[in-house]
């Protein structure tokens, strides 16, 4: 299990900050200033998250 961070891909309007990925009842979301620590994701969740990031134009990095 690992934690991930995401941000929009650079499009010239940034700079964009990395935000931790958190799990919500509706799926995945970017953490906010009120929730700094990301959730641990297993291999299946990480695969699903990678697909969503590719589809919606986000960069993804593993932080732990």
Short mmCIF file of N, CA and C in Angstrom, two decimals:
data_model
loop_
_atom_site.label_atom_id
_atom_site.label_comp_id
_atom_site.label_asym_id
_atom_site.label_seq_id
_atom_site.Cartn_x
_atom_site.Cartn_y
_atom_site.Cartn_z
N UNK A 1 0.85 -1.18 0.00
CA UNK A 1 0.00 0.00 0.00
C UNK A 1 0.89 1.23 0.00
N UNK A 2 0.41 2.27 -0.67
CA UNK A 2 1.21 3.48 -0.81
C UNK A 2 0.31 4.70 -0.88
N UNK A 3 0.93 5.83 -0.70
CA UNK A 3 0.22 7.10 -0.82
C UNK A 3 0.63 7.76 -2.12
N UNK A 4 -0.30 8.53 -2.69
CA UNK A 4 -0.05 9.19 -3.97
C UNK A 4 -0.43 10.67 -3.87
N UNK A 5 0.16 11.45 -4.78
CA UNK A 5 -0.19 12.85 -4.94
C UNK A 5 -0.51 13.09 -6.40
N UNK A 6 -1.35 14.07 -6.65
CA UNK A 6 -1.76 14.39 -8.01
C UNK A 6 -1.85 15.91 -8.19
N UNK A 7 -1.77 16.33 -9.44
CA UNK A 7 -1.96 17.73 -9.80
C UNK A 7 -2.32 17.79 -11.28
N UNK A 8 -2.97 18.87 -11.70
CA UNK A 8 -3.27 19.00 -13.14
C UNK A 8 -1.98 19.08 -13.95
N UNK A 9 -2.01 18.58 -15.17
CA UNK A 9 -0.83 18.68 -16.04
C UNK A 9 -0.59 20.14 -16.37
N UNK A 10 0.68 20.49 -16.52
CA UNK A 10 1.04 21.88 -16.83
C UNK A 10 0.43 22.29 -18.17
N UNK A 11 -0.25 23.42 -18.15
CA UNK A 11 -0.88 23.94 -19.36
C UNK A 11 -0.56 25.42 -19.58
N UNK A 12 0.41 25.93 -18.82
CA UNK A 12 0.78 27.33 -18.97
C UNK A 12 0.04 28.26 -18.03
N UNK A 13 -0.98 27.76 -17.35
CA UNK A 13 -1.73 28.60 -16.41
C UNK A 13 -1.34 28.36 -14.96
N UNK A 14 -0.42 27.41 -14.72
CA UNK A 14 0.01 27.03 -13.37
C UNK A 14 0.85 28.10 -12.73
N UNK A 15 1.63 27.85 -11.77
CA UNK A 15 2.03 26.51 -11.34
C UNK A 15 0.97 25.85 -10.47
N UNK A 16 0.88 24.55 -10.61
CA UNK A 16 -0.06 23.78 -9.82
C UNK A 16 0.68 23.08 -8.69
N UNK A 17 0.02 22.93 -7.57
CA UNK A 17 0.62 22.25 -6.41
C UNK A 17 0.16 20.81 -6.35
N UNK A 18 1.06 19.98 -5.83
CA UNK A 18 0.72 18.58 -5.61
C UNK A 18 -0.21 18.48 -4.41
N UNK A 19 -1.23 17.63 -4.51
CA UNK A 19 -2.17 17.39 -3.41
C UNK A 19 -2.29 15.89 -3.20
N UNK A 20 -2.40 15.49 -1.96
CA UNK A 20 -2.56 14.07 -1.64
C UNK A 20 -3.89 13.55 -2.15
N UNK A 21 -3.90 12.29 -2.52
CA UNK A 21 -5.12 11.62 -2.96
C UNK A 21 -5.79 11.02 -1.74
N UNK A 22 -7.08 11.29 -1.59
CA UNK A 22 -7.86 10.75 -0.48
C UNK A 22 -9.05 9.98 -1.03
N UNK A 23 -9.51 9.01 -0.26
CA UNK A 23 -10.69 8.24 -0.64
C UNK A 23 -11.92 8.90 -0.03
N UNK A 24 -12.98 9.00 -0.81
CA UNK A 24 -14.26 9.53 -0.35
C UNK A 24 -15.34 8.51 -0.70
N UNK A 25 -16.54 8.67 -0.17
CA UNK A 25 -17.62 7.75 -0.54
C UNK A 25 -17.92 7.76 -2.04
N UNK A 26 -17.62 8.89 -2.71
CA UNK A 26 -17.89 9.00 -4.14
C UNK A 26 -16.72 8.55 -5.01
N UNK A 27 -15.58 8.22 -4.41
CA UNK A 27 -14.41 7.80 -5.18
C UNK A 27 -13.16 8.46 -4.64
N UNK A 28 -12.29 8.93 -5.54
CA UNK A 28 -11.05 9.59 -5.15
C UNK A 28 -11.21 11.10 -5.25
N UNK A 29 -10.44 11.82 -4.43
CA UNK A 29 -10.45 13.28 -4.46
C UNK A 29 -9.07 13.78 -4.07
N UNK A 30 -8.81 15.06 -4.38
CA UNK A 30 -7.59 15.68 -3.92
C UNK A 30 -7.82 16.19 -2.51
N UNK A 31 -6.83 15.98 -1.65
CA UNK A 31 -6.92 16.47 -0.28
C UNK A 31 -6.90 17.99 -0.26
N UNK A 32 -7.32 18.56 0.84
CA UNK A 32 -7.37 20.00 1.00
C UNK A 32 -6.47 20.41 2.16
N UNK A 33 -6.46 21.67 2.46
CA UNK A 33 -5.66 22.14 3.59
C UNK A 33 -6.17 21.56 4.90
N UNK A 34 -7.40 21.08 4.92
CA UNK A 34 -7.97 20.50 6.12
C UNK A 34 -7.65 19.03 6.27
N UNK A 35 -7.21 18.42 5.18
CA UNK A 35 -6.85 17.00 5.22
C UNK A 35 -5.54 16.83 4.47
N UNK A 36 -4.45 16.96 5.17
CA UNK A 36 -3.12 16.97 4.57
C UNK A 36 -2.61 15.58 4.20
N UNK A 37 -2.89 14.58 5.00
CA UNK A 37 -2.34 13.25 4.77
C UNK A 37 -3.21 12.48 3.78
N UNK A 38 -2.56 11.83 2.82
CA UNK A 38 -3.28 11.02 1.86
C UNK A 38 -3.61 9.66 2.42
N UNK A 39 -4.54 8.99 1.78
CA UNK A 39 -4.93 7.64 2.20
C UNK A 39 -4.03 6.61 1.53
N UNK A 40 -3.85 5.48 2.21
CA UNK A 40 -3.10 4.36 1.65
C UNK A 40 -3.96 3.69 0.58
N UNK A 41 -3.39 3.46 -0.59
CA UNK A 41 -4.10 2.81 -1.68
C UNK A 41 -3.43 1.48 -1.99
N UNK A 42 -4.24 0.44 -2.23
CA UNK A 42 -3.67 -0.85 -2.63
C UNK A 42 -3.43 -0.85 -4.14
N UNK A 43 -2.92 -1.95 -4.65
CA UNK A 43 -2.53 -2.01 -6.07
C UNK A 43 -3.72 -1.79 -7.01
N UNK A 44 -4.88 -2.36 -6.68
CA UNK A 44 -6.06 -2.19 -7.53
C UNK A 44 -6.54 -0.75 -7.53
N UNK A 45 -6.56 -0.11 -6.36
CA UNK A 45 -6.97 1.29 -6.29
C UNK A 45 -5.98 2.19 -7.03
N UNK A 46 -4.69 1.89 -6.91
CA UNK A 46 -3.68 2.68 -7.61
C UNK A 46 -3.85 2.56 -9.12
N UNK A 47 -4.16 1.38 -9.61
CA UNK A 47 -4.40 1.18 -11.04
C UNK A 47 -5.61 1.98 -11.50
N UNK A 48 -6.67 1.94 -10.71
CA UNK A 48 -7.88 2.70 -11.05
C UNK A 48 -7.59 4.20 -11.04
N UNK A 49 -6.84 4.66 -10.05
CA UNK A 49 -6.49 6.07 -9.95
C UNK A 49 -5.64 6.51 -11.14
N UNK A 50 -4.68 5.68 -11.54
CA UNK A 50 -3.83 6.01 -12.69
C UNK A 50 -4.67 6.19 -13.95
N UNK A 51 -5.65 5.32 -14.15
CA UNK A 51 -6.54 5.44 -15.31
C UNK A 51 -7.35 6.73 -15.27
N UNK A 52 -7.87 7.07 -14.10
CA UNK A 52 -8.64 8.31 -13.97
C UNK A 52 -7.77 9.54 -14.24
N UNK A 53 -6.53 9.52 -13.72
CA UNK A 53 -5.63 10.65 -13.94
C UNK A 53 -5.29 10.81 -15.42
N UNK A 54 -5.04 9.70 -16.11
CA UNK A 54 -4.76 9.77 -17.54
C UNK A 54 -5.96 10.30 -18.31
N UNK A 55 -7.13 9.86 -17.93
CA UNK A 55 -8.36 10.26 -18.62
C UNK A 55 -8.67 11.74 -18.43
N UNK A 56 -8.39 12.29 -17.24
CA UNK A 56 -8.79 13.66 -16.93
C UNK A 56 -7.63 14.66 -16.94
N UNK A 57 -6.45 14.24 -17.35
CA UNK A 57 -5.34 15.16 -17.52
C UNK A 57 -4.61 15.55 -16.25
N UNK A 58 -4.38 14.60 -15.37
CA UNK A 58 -3.64 14.86 -14.13
C UNK A 58 -2.34 14.09 -14.11
N UNK A 59 -1.31 14.63 -13.46
CA UNK A 59 -0.07 13.93 -13.21
C UNK A 59 -0.23 13.19 -11.87
N UNK A 60 0.47 12.07 -11.75
CA UNK A 60 0.39 11.26 -10.54
C UNK A 60 1.79 10.87 -10.12
N UNK A 61 2.05 10.94 -8.80
CA UNK A 61 3.33 10.46 -8.29
C UNK A 61 3.10 9.73 -6.98
N UNK A 62 3.95 8.73 -6.77
CA UNK A 62 3.91 7.96 -5.51
C UNK A 62 4.82 8.65 -4.51
N UNK A 63 4.32 8.85 -3.28
CA UNK A 63 5.12 9.54 -2.27
C UNK A 63 5.55 8.65 -1.13
N UNK A 64 5.06 7.45 -1.02
CA UNK A 64 5.53 6.51 0.01
C UNK A 64 5.21 5.10 -0.38
#
